[in-house]
Structures are given as C-alpha cells and as structure tokens.
mmCIF file of C-alpha atoms and ligand atoms in Angstrom:
data_model
loop_
_atom_site.group_PDB
_atom_site.id
_atom_site.type_symbol
_atom_site.label_atom_id
_atom_site.label_comp_id
_atom_site.label_asym_id
_atom_site.label_seq_id
_atom_site.Cartn_x
_atom_site.Cartn_y
_atom_site.Cartn_z
ATOM 1 C CA MET A 1 -75.794 13.173 211.351
ATOM 2 C CA ASN A 2 -77.497 9.881 211.057
ATOM 3 C CA SER A 3 -75.238 7.745 208.950
ATOM 4 C CA ASN A 4 -77.086 4.537 209.565
ATOM 5 C CA ASN A 5 -75.364 2.815 206.673
ATOM 6 C CA ILE A 6 -76.758 -0.654 207.076
ATOM 7 C CA THR A 7 -75.554 -2.053 203.799
ATOM 8 C CA ASN A 8 -73.561 -0.776 200.889
ATOM 9 C CA ALA A 9 -76.668 -0.507 198.727
ATOM 10 C CA PRO A 10 -76.954 2.890 197.041
ATOM 11 C CA TYR A 11 -79.181 5.664 198.356
ATOM 12 C CA PRO A 12 -82.007 6.527 198.563
ATOM 13 C CA LYS A 13 -83.176 3.812 200.943
ATOM 14 C CA LEU A 14 -86.419 2.774 202.526
ATOM 15 C CA ILE A 15 -85.599 1.226 205.901
ATOM 16 C CA VAL A 16 -88.095 -1.301 207.249
ATOM 17 C CA ASP A 17 -87.688 -2.220 210.899
ATOM 18 C CA LEU A 18 -89.215 -5.691 211.128
ATOM 19 C CA LYS A 19 -89.053 -5.901 214.930
ATOM 20 C CA LYS A 20 -90.954 -2.657 215.298
ATOM 21 C CA LEU A 21 -93.432 -3.832 212.680
ATOM 22 C CA ARG A 22 -94.048 -7.041 214.595
ATOM 23 C CA HIS A 23 -94.490 -5.089 217.808
ATOM 24 C CA ASN A 24 -97.134 -2.850 216.232
ATOM 25 C CA ILE A 25 -98.894 -5.857 214.718
ATOM 26 C CA ASP A 26 -99.031 -7.565 218.104
ATOM 27 C CA VAL A 27 -100.451 -4.504 219.854
ATOM 28 C CA VAL A 28 -103.261 -4.104 217.310
ATOM 29 C CA LEU A 29 -104.084 -7.828 217.301
ATOM 30 C CA GLU A 30 -104.182 -7.913 221.085
ATOM 31 C CA ASN A 31 -106.539 -4.922 221.289
ATOM 32 C CA CYS A 32 -108.826 -6.408 218.648
ATOM 33 C CA ASN A 33 -108.764 -9.896 220.173
ATOM 34 C CA GLN A 34 -109.914 -8.443 223.453
ATOM 35 C CA ALA A 35 -112.909 -6.977 221.627
ATOM 36 C CA ASN A 36 -113.553 -10.324 219.834
ATOM 37 C CA ILE A 37 -112.592 -8.811 216.515
ATOM 38 C CA SER A 38 -110.570 -10.733 213.961
ATOM 39 C CA VAL A 39 -108.321 -8.701 211.718
ATOM 40 C CA CYS A 40 -107.365 -8.717 208.081
ATOM 41 C CA GLY A 41 -103.826 -7.309 207.965
ATOM 42 C CA ALA A 42 -103.685 -4.849 205.061
ATOM 43 C CA ILE A 43 -100.350 -5.104 203.257
ATOM 44 C CA LYS A 44 -101.056 -2.770 200.344
ATOM 45 C CA GLY A 45 -99.555 0.309 202.025
ATOM 46 C CA PHE A 46 -96.084 -1.155 201.451
ATOM 47 C CA ASN A 47 -96.951 -2.961 198.226
ATOM 48 C CA GLY A 48 -96.552 -6.367 199.845
ATOM 49 C CA LEU A 49 -92.771 -6.232 200.348
ATOM 50 C CA PRO A 50 -92.169 -9.936 201.021
ATOM 51 C CA LYS A 51 -90.095 -9.735 204.214
ATOM 52 C CA ALA A 52 -92.653 -7.493 205.838
ATOM 53 C CA VAL A 53 -95.447 -9.781 204.620
ATOM 54 C CA GLU A 54 -93.671 -12.663 206.394
ATOM 55 C CA GLU A 55 -94.096 -10.802 209.687
ATOM 56 C CA PHE A 56 -97.800 -10.410 208.914
ATOM 57 C CA ALA A 57 -98.118 -14.059 207.909
ATOM 58 C CA GLN A 58 -96.689 -15.261 211.224
ATOM 59 C CA ALA A 59 -98.760 -13.011 213.433
ATOM 60 C CA GLY A 60 -102.308 -14.369 213.639
ATOM 61 C CA PHE A 61 -104.365 -12.289 211.226
ATOM 62 C CA SER A 62 -107.495 -13.959 209.898
ATOM 63 C CA GLN A 63 -106.508 -12.850 206.372
ATOM 64 C CA LEU A 64 -103.894 -10.712 204.623
ATOM 65 C CA GLY A 65 -105.458 -8.044 202.428
ATOM 66 C CA THR A 66 -104.365 -6.067 199.428
ATOM 67 C CA SER A 67 -106.075 -4.264 196.551
ATOM 68 C CA ARG A 68 -104.039 -5.581 193.670
ATOM 69 C CA MET A 69 -104.328 -9.125 192.382
ATOM 70 C CA ARG A 70 -100.771 -8.866 191.113
ATOM 71 C CA THR A 71 -99.431 -8.568 194.668
ATOM 72 C CA ILE A 72 -101.311 -11.671 195.803
ATOM 73 C CA LYS A 73 -100.140 -13.578 192.752
ATOM 74 C CA GLU A 74 -96.498 -12.586 193.222
ATOM 75 C CA LEU A 75 -96.494 -13.434 196.923
ATOM 76 C CA THR A 76 -98.041 -16.830 196.181
ATOM 77 C CA MET A 77 -95.367 -17.482 193.547
ATOM 78 C CA LEU A 78 -92.747 -16.678 196.211
ATOM 79 C CA GLY A 79 -94.260 -19.397 198.375
ATOM 80 C CA LEU A 80 -95.771 -16.926 200.836
ATOM 81 C CA ASN A 81 -98.999 -18.729 201.479
ATOM 82 C CA ALA A 82 -101.656 -17.052 203.552
ATOM 83 C CA LYS A 83 -105.377 -16.564 203.435
ATOM 84 C CA TYR A 84 -105.553 -13.609 201.022
ATOM 85 C CA LEU A 85 -108.408 -11.138 200.929
ATOM 86 C CA LEU A 86 -108.784 -8.951 197.847
ATOM 87 C CA LEU A 87 -109.645 -5.508 199.228
ATOM 88 C CA ARG A 88 -110.638 -3.831 195.981
ATOM 89 C CA VAL A 89 -113.809 -5.146 194.417
ATOM 90 C CA PRO A 90 -112.662 -7.428 191.586
ATOM 91 C CA MET A 91 -112.508 -6.427 187.962
ATOM 92 C CA LEU A 92 -114.735 -8.580 185.788
ATOM 93 C CA SER A 93 -111.626 -9.337 183.735
ATOM 94 C CA GLU A 94 -109.674 -10.805 186.662
ATOM 95 C CA ALA A 95 -112.254 -13.324 187.906
ATOM 96 C CA ASP A 96 -110.073 -16.336 187.042
ATOM 97 C CA ASP A 97 -107.106 -15.018 189.036
ATOM 98 C CA VAL A 98 -109.300 -13.950 191.944
ATOM 99 C CA VAL A 99 -110.658 -17.445 192.549
ATOM 100 C CA LYS A 100 -107.264 -19.000 191.937
ATOM 101 C CA TYR A 101 -105.124 -16.784 194.210
ATOM 102 C CA ALA A 102 -107.461 -15.035 196.653
ATOM 103 C CA ASP A 103 -109.544 -16.920 199.209
ATOM 104 C CA ILE A 104 -112.004 -14.148 199.845
ATOM 105 C CA SER A 105 -112.910 -10.814 198.264
ATOM 106 C CA LEU A 106 -114.980 -7.722 198.971
ATOM 107 C CA ASN A 107 -117.765 -7.332 196.405
ATOM 108 C CA SER A 108 -120.430 -4.907 195.270
ATOM 109 C CA ASP A 109 -121.673 -6.184 191.911
ATOM 110 C CA LEU A 110 -123.770 -9.254 191.174
ATOM 111 C CA GLN A 111 -122.465 -9.556 187.624
ATOM 112 C CA VAL A 112 -118.909 -9.823 188.958
ATOM 113 C CA ILE A 113 -119.978 -12.312 191.630
ATOM 114 C CA ARG A 114 -121.628 -14.464 188.934
ATOM 115 C CA ALA A 115 -118.343 -14.354 186.993
ATOM 116 C CA LEU A 116 -116.466 -15.417 190.135
ATOM 117 C CA ASN A 117 -118.932 -18.287 190.519
ATOM 118 C CA ASP A 118 -118.353 -19.401 186.921
ATOM 119 C CA ALA A 119 -114.576 -19.102 187.316
ATOM 120 C CA ALA A 120 -114.665 -21.101 190.553
ATOM 121 C CA ALA A 121 -116.866 -23.767 188.950
ATOM 122 C CA LYS A 122 -114.427 -24.038 186.060
ATOM 123 C CA ALA A 123 -111.474 -24.325 188.453
ATOM 124 C CA GLY A 124 -113.295 -26.827 190.665
ATOM 125 C CA THR A 125 -113.033 -24.583 193.705
ATOM 126 C CA SER A 126 -115.131 -22.185 195.735
ATOM 127 C CA HIS A 127 -114.655 -18.554 196.675
ATOM 128 C CA GLU A 128 -115.765 -16.522 199.697
ATOM 129 C CA VAL A 129 -117.290 -13.057 199.449
ATOM 130 C CA ILE A 130 -118.135 -10.164 201.725
ATOM 131 C CA LEU A 131 -120.826 -7.822 200.371
ATOM 132 C CA MET A 132 -119.954 -4.170 200.800
ATOM 133 C CA ALA A 133 -122.504 -1.616 201.932
ATOM 134 C CA ASP A 134 -121.839 2.053 201.154
ATOM 135 C CA LEU A 135 -122.784 3.983 204.281
ATOM 136 C CA GLY A 136 -122.036 7.401 202.853
ATOM 137 C CA ASP A 137 -118.332 7.471 202.039
ATOM 138 C CA LEU A 138 -119.321 7.007 198.372
ATOM 139 C CA ARG A 139 -116.581 4.693 197.199
ATOM 140 C CA GLU A 140 -117.473 1.010 196.738
ATOM 141 C CA GLY A 141 -120.565 -0.727 198.006
ATOM 142 C CA PHE A 142 -124.295 -1.226 197.488
ATOM 143 C CA TRP A 143 -126.183 2.006 198.074
ATOM 144 C CA ASP A 144 -129.546 0.305 198.217
ATOM 145 C CA GLN A 145 -129.943 -2.169 201.112
ATOM 146 C CA GLU A 146 -132.666 -4.050 199.263
ATOM 147 C CA GLU A 147 -130.316 -4.629 196.333
ATOM 148 C CA LEU A 148 -127.634 -5.900 198.719
ATOM 149 C CA ALA A 149 -130.085 -8.263 200.416
ATOM 150 C CA SER A 150 -131.378 -9.690 197.154
ATOM 151 C CA CYS A 151 -127.798 -10.158 195.916
ATOM 152 C CA ALA A 152 -127.162 -12.118 199.135
ATOM 153 C CA GLU A 153 -130.209 -14.283 198.383
ATOM 154 C CA VAL A 154 -129.010 -14.995 194.850
ATOM 155 C CA ILE A 155 -125.609 -16.066 196.164
ATOM 156 C CA GLU A 156 -127.184 -18.249 198.810
ATOM 157 C CA THR A 157 -129.673 -19.981 196.561
ATOM 158 C CA GLU A 158 -128.140 -19.993 193.064
ATOM 159 C CA LEU A 159 -124.363 -19.698 193.190
ATOM 160 C CA ASP A 160 -122.937 -23.042 194.284
ATOM 161 C CA HIS A 161 -119.311 -21.959 194.163
ATOM 162 C CA ILE A 162 -119.635 -18.740 196.152
ATOM 163 C CA VAL A 163 -119.804 -18.701 199.935
ATOM 164 C CA LEU A 164 -121.393 -15.602 201.436
ATOM 165 C CA LYS A 165 -119.264 -14.897 204.507
ATOM 166 C CA GLY A 166 -120.680 -11.577 205.542
ATOM 167 C CA VAL A 167 -121.122 -7.881 204.994
ATOM 168 C CA GLY A 168 -118.719 -4.993 205.356
ATOM 169 C CA THR A 169 -118.252 -1.297 204.831
ATOM 170 C CA ASN A 170 -115.525 1.179 204.132
ATOM 171 C CA LEU A 171 -115.382 4.697 205.542
ATOM 172 C CA GLY A 172 -112.921 7.577 205.673
ATOM 173 C CA CYS A 173 -111.599 7.084 202.141
ATOM 174 C CA TYR A 174 -113.274 9.111 199.370
ATOM 175 C CA GLY A 175 -115.970 10.889 201.301
ATOM 176 C CA SER A 176 -113.899 11.426 204.463
ATOM 177 C CA ILE A 177 -116.783 10.034 206.518
ATOM 178 C CA LYS A 178 -115.975 9.281 210.141
ATOM 179 C CA PRO A 179 -116.762 5.807 211.435
ATOM 180 C CA THR A 180 -119.128 6.240 214.355
ATOM 181 C CA VAL A 181 -121.172 3.912 216.545
ATOM 182 C CA ALA A 182 -124.235 4.958 214.502
ATOM 183 C CA LYS A 183 -122.567 3.927 211.217
ATOM 184 C CA MET A 184 -121.543 0.593 212.766
ATOM 185 C CA ASN A 185 -125.145 0.047 213.903
ATOM 186 C CA ASP A 186 -126.339 0.795 210.357
ATOM 187 C CA LEU A 187 -124.036 -1.960 209.124
ATOM 188 C CA ILE A 188 -125.326 -4.350 211.774
ATOM 189 C CA SER A 189 -128.930 -3.715 210.658
ATOM 190 C CA ILE A 190 -127.938 -4.488 207.087
ATOM 191 C CA ALA A 191 -126.344 -7.725 208.318
ATOM 192 C CA GLU A 192 -129.552 -8.569 210.169
ATOM 193 C CA LEU A 193 -131.648 -7.855 207.093
ATOM 194 C CA VAL A 194 -129.473 -10.290 205.134
ATOM 195 C CA GLU A 195 -129.654 -12.860 207.949
ATOM 196 C CA THR A 196 -133.444 -12.730 207.871
ATOM 197 C CA ARG A 197 -133.441 -13.262 204.117
ATOM 198 C CA ILE A 198 -131.049 -16.209 204.087
ATOM 199 C CA SER A 199 -132.228 -17.663 207.420
ATOM 200 C CA ARG A 200 -128.808 -18.018 208.946
ATOM 201 C CA LYS A 201 -126.203 -15.955 210.791
ATOM 202 C CA LEU A 202 -123.360 -14.322 208.905
ATOM 203 C CA ASP A 203 -119.802 -15.120 210.018
ATOM 204 C CA ILE A 204 -118.318 -11.714 209.319
ATOM 205 C CA ILE A 205 -119.453 -8.154 209.914
ATOM 206 C CA SER A 206 -116.475 -6.109 208.775
ATOM 207 C CA GLY A 207 -116.613 -2.607 210.207
ATOM 208 C CA GLY A 208 -113.890 -0.920 208.205
ATOM 209 C CA ALA A 209 -110.232 0.013 208.360
ATOM 210 C CA THR A 210 -107.851 1.853 210.685
ATOM 211 C CA SER A 211 -110.340 4.685 211.091
ATOM 212 C CA SER A 212 -112.844 2.218 212.599
ATOM 213 C CA TYR A 213 -110.166 0.727 214.878
ATOM 214 C CA VAL A 214 -110.443 3.981 216.846
ATOM 215 C CA LEU A 215 -113.802 2.679 218.149
ATOM 216 C CA VAL A 216 -112.078 -0.455 219.444
ATOM 217 C CA LEU A 217 -109.556 1.648 221.321
ATOM 218 C CA ASP A 218 -112.185 3.735 223.035
ATOM 219 C CA GLN A 219 -114.227 0.576 223.695
ATOM 220 C CA SER A 220 -117.332 1.811 221.931
ATOM 221 C CA MET A 221 -117.365 -0.687 219.049
ATOM 222 C CA PRO A 222 -120.793 -2.409 218.939
ATOM 223 C CA GLU A 223 -120.505 -6.097 219.799
ATOM 224 C CA ARG A 224 -121.639 -7.581 216.529
ATOM 225 C CA ILE A 225 -118.800 -5.960 214.569
ATOM 226 C CA ASN A 226 -116.332 -8.845 214.564
ATOM 227 C CA HIS A 227 -113.879 -8.021 211.787
ATOM 228 C CA LEU A 228 -111.702 -5.095 210.712
ATOM 229 C CA ARG A 229 -109.170 -4.597 207.908
ATOM 230 C CA ILE A 230 -106.189 -2.709 209.265
ATOM 231 C CA GLY A 231 -103.052 -1.430 207.556
ATOM 232 C CA GLU A 232 -102.155 2.153 208.305
ATOM 233 C CA GLY A 233 -102.680 1.904 212.063
ATOM 234 C CA ILE A 234 -100.042 -0.827 212.194
ATOM 235 C CA LEU A 235 -97.633 0.370 209.551
ATOM 236 C CA ASN A 236 -97.531 4.047 209.643
ATOM 237 C CA ASN A 237 -99.234 5.912 212.372
ATOM 238 C CA TYR A 238 -96.965 8.956 212.131
ATOM 239 C CA ASP A 239 -99.789 11.447 211.643
ATOM 240 C CA LEU A 240 -102.707 9.363 212.919
ATOM 241 C CA PRO A 241 -102.991 10.769 216.433
ATOM 242 C CA GLU A 242 -103.838 14.126 214.819
ATOM 243 C CA ILE A 243 -105.992 12.730 212.032
ATOM 244 C CA TRP A 244 -108.074 10.121 213.862
ATOM 245 C CA GLY A 245 -107.267 10.761 217.503
ATOM 246 C CA LEU A 246 -105.657 7.335 217.477
ATOM 247 C CA ASP A 247 -104.032 6.333 220.728
ATOM 248 C CA ILE A 248 -100.609 5.143 219.680
ATOM 249 C CA GLU A 249 -99.023 4.795 223.061
ATOM 250 C CA ASN A 250 -96.876 1.645 222.935
ATOM 251 C CA MET A 251 -96.680 1.860 219.134
ATOM 252 C CA TYR A 252 -93.657 2.669 217.007
ATOM 253 C CA GLN A 253 -94.110 5.529 214.571
ATOM 254 C CA ASP A 254 -90.994 4.702 212.608
ATOM 255 C CA VAL A 255 -91.458 1.184 211.244
ATOM 256 C CA PHE A 256 -90.695 2.733 207.846
ATOM 257 C CA THR A 257 -88.109 5.498 207.430
ATOM 258 C CA PHE A 258 -86.515 7.030 204.367
ATOM 259 C CA GLN A 259 -82.885 8.025 203.793
ATOM 260 C CA ALA A 260 -81.391 10.255 201.120
ATOM 261 C CA GLU A 261 -77.914 11.649 200.506
ATOM 262 C CA VAL A 262 -76.840 15.277 200.499
ATOM 263 C CA ILE A 263 -75.291 16.366 197.173
ATOM 264 C CA GLU A 264 -74.897 20.130 197.677
ATOM 265 C CA VAL A 265 -74.832 22.515 200.639
ATOM 266 C CA ARG A 266 -74.918 26.287 199.969
ATOM 267 C CA ASN A 267 -76.246 29.610 201.129
ATOM 268 C CA LYS A 268 -78.740 30.900 198.573
ATOM 269 C CA PRO A 269 -81.562 33.410 198.420
ATOM 270 C CA SER A 270 -84.921 32.030 199.525
ATOM 271 C CA HIS A 271 -86.752 33.878 196.742
ATOM 272 C CA PRO A 272 -85.992 32.841 193.131
ATOM 273 C CA VAL A 273 -84.086 35.451 191.146
ATOM 274 C CA GLY A 274 -85.530 36.580 187.793
ATOM 275 C CA GLU A 275 -88.953 36.496 186.155
ATOM 276 C CA ILE A 276 -91.163 33.818 187.805
ATOM 277 C CA CYS A 277 -92.795 31.491 185.295
ATOM 278 C CA ILE A 278 -93.697 27.841 186.233
ATOM 279 C CA ASP A 279 -91.894 25.060 188.129
ATOM 280 C CA SER A 280 -90.951 21.620 186.793
ATOM 281 C CA PHE A 281 -94.486 20.337 187.412
ATOM 282 C CA GLY A 282 -96.154 23.224 185.589
ATOM 283 C CA ARG A 283 -97.276 24.943 188.767
ATOM 284 C CA LYS A 284 -96.869 28.483 190.054
ATOM 285 C CA PRO A 285 -95.786 28.164 193.677
ATOM 286 C CA GLU A 286 -95.543 31.099 196.054
ATOM 287 C CA TYR A 287 -92.056 31.858 197.340
ATOM 288 C CA LYS A 288 -91.505 33.715 200.570
ATOM 289 C CA ASP A 289 -88.497 35.959 200.791
ATOM 290 C CA ARG A 290 -86.678 35.040 203.981
ATOM 291 C CA GLY A 291 -83.317 36.404 202.843
ATOM 292 C CA ILE A 292 -80.246 34.264 202.354
ATOM 293 C CA ARG A 293 -80.696 30.773 203.838
ATOM 294 C CA LYS A 294 -78.498 27.711 204.143
ATOM 295 C CA ARG A 295 -79.891 24.828 202.103
ATOM 296 C CA ALA A 296 -79.032 21.214 201.417
ATOM 297 C CA LEU A 297 -79.823 19.558 198.117
ATOM 298 C CA LEU A 298 -80.650 15.836 198.337
ATOM 299 C CA ALA A 299 -80.558 13.112 195.704
ATOM 300 C CA ALA A 300 -84.202 12.018 195.797
ATOM 301 C CA GLY A 301 -87.310 13.608 194.379
ATOM 302 C CA LYS A 302 -90.962 13.451 193.511
ATOM 303 C CA LEU A 303 -90.320 10.387 191.373
ATOM 304 C CA ASP A 304 -89.607 8.628 194.678
ATOM 305 C CA PHE A 305 -91.888 10.134 197.307
ATOM 306 C CA THR A 306 -94.330 12.157 195.142
ATOM 307 C CA LEU A 307 -95.561 14.403 197.963
ATOM 308 C CA ASP A 308 -92.868 16.495 199.583
ATOM 309 C CA ASP A 309 -95.176 17.633 202.375
ATOM 310 C CA LYS A 310 -95.673 14.048 203.590
ATOM 311 C CA ILE A 311 -92.048 13.367 204.514
ATOM 312 C CA PHE A 312 -90.401 14.907 207.542
ATOM 313 C CA PRO A 313 -86.661 15.178 208.249
ATOM 314 C CA LYS A 314 -85.591 13.797 211.626
ATOM 315 C CA LEU A 315 -82.780 16.334 211.554
ATOM 316 C CA GLU A 316 -83.740 19.016 214.056
ATOM 317 C CA GLY A 317 -84.367 22.448 212.527
ATOM 318 C CA ALA A 318 -84.531 21.140 208.944
ATOM 319 C CA ALA A 319 -87.587 21.602 206.712
ATOM 320 C CA VAL A 320 -88.438 20.428 203.208
ATOM 321 C CA ILE A 321 -88.974 23.545 201.102
ATOM 322 C CA GLY A 322 -89.478 21.950 197.725
ATOM 323 C CA SER A 323 -88.628 19.240 195.271
ATOM 324 C CA SER A 324 -88.552 18.353 191.599
ATOM 325 C CA SER A 325 -88.581 14.865 190.100
ATOM 326 C CA ASP A 326 -85.061 13.941 191.258
ATOM 327 C CA HIS A 327 -84.045 16.614 193.778
ATOM 328 C CA MET A 328 -85.204 17.684 197.193
ATOM 329 C CA ILE A 329 -84.330 20.990 198.836
ATOM 330 C CA LEU A 330 -84.014 21.195 202.614
ATOM 331 C CA ASP A 331 -83.772 24.456 204.510
ATOM 332 C CA ILE A 332 -81.046 23.816 207.113
ATOM 333 C CA GLU A 333 -80.434 27.364 208.296
ATOM 334 C CA ASP A 334 -81.792 26.530 211.755
ATOM 335 C CA CYS A 335 -80.022 23.175 212.168
ATOM 336 C CA LYS A 336 -77.616 22.930 215.026
ATOM 337 C CA GLU A 337 -75.814 19.998 213.459
ATOM 338 C CA GLU A 338 -73.482 20.656 210.595
ATOM 339 C CA VAL A 339 -74.687 19.159 207.305
ATOM 340 C CA LYS A 340 -72.191 18.366 204.545
ATOM 341 C CA VAL A 341 -72.095 16.762 201.144
ATOM 342 C CA GLY A 342 -72.199 12.975 201.509
ATOM 343 C CA ASP A 343 -74.259 13.053 204.713
ATOM 344 C CA ILE A 344 -77.387 10.946 204.949
ATOM 345 C CA VAL A 345 -80.621 12.536 206.114
ATOM 346 C CA THR A 346 -83.287 10.293 207.653
ATOM 347 C CA PHE A 347 -87.001 11.064 207.296
ATOM 348 C CA HIS A 348 -90.140 10.057 209.080
ATOM 349 C CA ILE A 349 -92.698 9.264 206.430
ATOM 350 C CA SER A 350 -96.456 9.108 206.324
ATOM 351 C CA TYR A 351 -98.710 6.547 204.653
ATOM 352 C CA PRO A 352 -98.678 7.996 201.104
ATOM 353 C CA SER A 353 -94.872 8.299 201.056
ATOM 354 C CA MET A 354 -94.550 4.709 202.298
ATOM 355 C CA MET A 355 -96.854 3.629 199.484
ATOM 356 C CA TYR A 356 -94.881 5.463 196.781
ATOM 357 C CA LEU A 357 -91.411 4.631 198.113
ATOM 358 C CA SER A 358 -92.108 0.910 198.490
ATOM 359 C CA ASN A 359 -93.203 0.791 194.850
ATOM 360 C CA ASP A 360 -90.164 2.631 193.507
ATOM 361 C CA PRO A 361 -87.447 0.664 191.700
ATOM 362 C CA TYR A 362 -84.936 3.489 192.390
ATOM 363 C CA VAL A 363 -85.261 3.063 196.146
ATOM 364 C CA ASN A 364 -83.376 0.277 197.901
ATOM 365 C CA VAL A 365 -85.423 -1.448 200.562
ATOM 366 C CA ILE A 366 -83.324 -2.338 203.602
ATOM 367 C CA TYR A 367 -84.682 -4.541 206.392
ATOM 368 C CA LYS A 368 -83.402 -4.347 209.896
HETATM 369 C C1 PLP B 401 -106.872 -0.120 202.148
HETATM 370 C C2 PLP B 401 -108.096 -0.728 202.656
HETATM 371 C C3 PLP B 401 -108.168 -1.074 204.006
HETATM 372 C C4 PLP B 401 -107.058 -0.793 204.988
HETATM 373 O O1 PLP B 401 -107.018 0.579 205.249
HETATM 374 P P1 PLP B 401 -106.078 1.236 206.362
HETATM 375 O O2 PLP B 401 -106.531 2.634 206.445
HETATM 376 O O3 PLP B 401 -104.675 1.105 205.850
HETATM 377 O O4 PLP B 401 -106.254 0.500 207.620
HETATM 378 C C5 PLP B 401 -109.344 -1.667 204.438
HETATM 379 N N1 PLP B 401 -110.366 -1.907 203.603
HETATM 380 C C6 PLP B 401 -110.321 -1.576 202.304
HETATM 381 C C7 PLP B 401 -111.499 -1.872 201.442
HETATM 382 C C8 PLP B 401 -109.189 -0.982 201.786
HETATM 383 O O5 PLP B 401 -109.158 -0.657 200.486
#
C-alpha cells in the first residue's frame, strides 16, 4: 500500500508535486518558445494554490491567467505579484477590481470595456484588453466580425485608458469545437480586419487553450498565432492523450494526486438488497450483480471530488464503484495487495477532480 504520509495532516489529502509541475511548465514553455508563442499560464484549474502559483511566477509566462477576480486579488494580497490576465470576460460590477488587480483581460462587450475605461481613468491607470472572437464554440466572444472591428475602433479612438493588445478565441469548451488550422486562420483574418481598421499591427493573436497547443506540437500552428493560454496541458494531462491526442512524452501525469483513508473492508453483495428506490443524490443507478465482492470504504466523497468517474485508484485491480457525499466505495476483489482499515489509497485525478479538490476546505493540500 502507498502510505506516503508526508505530514501528520489529516486525510484526505491533495498532493502537489512542485518539481514535477515545474518540469511540465518548462516543457510546454520550451515547445511554445520554439514556435514563437508566448504563454499565459492558466492557474484556475487548481484555484491558484499559492505555492504552485510561485512555480508559475518564476517560470517565464507572459501572464498568469485565472477566471475569478477573487483569486487574483488574494494572490496579490499575499505578495505574489505577476502580470495577471483575467480569463473570464469581466462582470460589469467588478470593473474597479479588474483595473486595480488584473493587467489584462479578455473581453467581448463594449459596455463592459467602457466601464473598465472609466474605472481606469478614476484610478489613474490603464488596462489592456484582448477582444474575443467566437469561432463556433458558442461560449464568449463577438459573433459578428464587424461588431468586433468597430469595438476595436472605439477603443483605439475614444477610450484613453484602454490599450487594445489583440484578439483571441476560445475553443473546445462549451461547443466541443476542435481547434484546427482553419479556425486559427479565421482568427488571423479577424486580426487583419482589425489591423486595417486601426492602421497598426496587433501585439497578440491568442489562439486558445490546451486544445490549441496540440497544433504547436504537431507543428501546424499558423505563424501569426503568437499567444496561447495553457493550464490543463501543464497541470493535469492524465486523460489528454485520449481526448486531444496530446503528445505527453516527457511530461508527468501525476503533478496532482489524491489520497484517502480506508475505513471499512468487507465482502458484500454487489447488488443492493431490498426494494430499489433512489440514491443519496436522488438518482436511480443501475447495479450489476457480480455476486459477493470484496470492497473498501474510504473517507472521502462527492463533497470532495464531485465526480467519482474522474478519479482513478493507483492500486492495481481496484475500481471506484460509487460514492455519496462523504464516502467512496472501491471494489478491491481483484487487488493482489491486501487492503486494510487505516491504509491510504492514492488516486490519479483528472482536471475536474483537481479543480474541485483544490477548492475544498476538507482536503489538506500537501506540497512535495
Ligand atoms: C480556462 C481557460 C483557459 C485555459 O484552459 P486549459 O484547457 O486549462 O488550457 C484558456 N482560456 C480561457 C478563456 C479559459 O477560460
């Protein structure tokens, strides 16, 4: 059993391996540098845990990006100064904080940009923006290129406290749209349309996130794309080779791991006994009758990781068969190793579990 008891802090634990993190950061930065692409390191996947952010801050990203103003504010209060990029288009109501704590933000609404301009004027500062174009993924961004271009003109000619740095897009989020060379070329034409209108070159053409990084790896990224915003590909590429065909040779897949303690081990039927109604989350799962099986009960649950099909025991032969808010059930019938009460089980985790676990006050974060 893995009893990697690094400190005496109670379980469950989220283990963050800072050396492996730094290694992954360096690999991604090197690949992007070779393609003349600067990178915004996205820290939202682990909710900006400060020690991990320090690794990002030392590494040579052009910005550090997160979606929540609160994270940027808290990191700044901790003295972690970096060039922060707000990844989610700002709320009208947070304009004052955005210009105070973030250096640059992604934007898709002229009314909000005017509010940022007013806030920056009031604070005696200026704020940089990237205008987002929606190329079909249907989350944020201008749908109409003409509207984007005229917004760019307004910024350029009327808004003295806003600096238009460039254009960007986001793919592979809501609409599951794959970043392709054609999509990148669409973004470049939008950039060129804007450049014609404002009679100067844009500094940044931001081609997307980890899913666009795939084009860098297969060396098909069009030259004018010079910026990406990457989190998952650095932090948690456990399932990315399958999802995006990402080449993760030389990358660690276990920067973040999860540990929970066994509180019961018993042979029990695999099919519930009695009249089946609903589970603790109001659902009607299907149960397969596999006879009597050996199971371990662990002291962690959906309150911690939310999705029990996105965390994977390292213990050979073990499988997660279900969970409720505070319990997880592992089938251990096929494990060669003996599992007993008090043992610690380590899990590989994927991006969503990392996101939930790093935001959970019941989970102790351990750095190694
Ligand atoms: C989260 C986010 C990213 C980073 O995404 P990854 O898939 O983690 O690389 C980039 N851009 C925007 C707008 C985001 O919201």
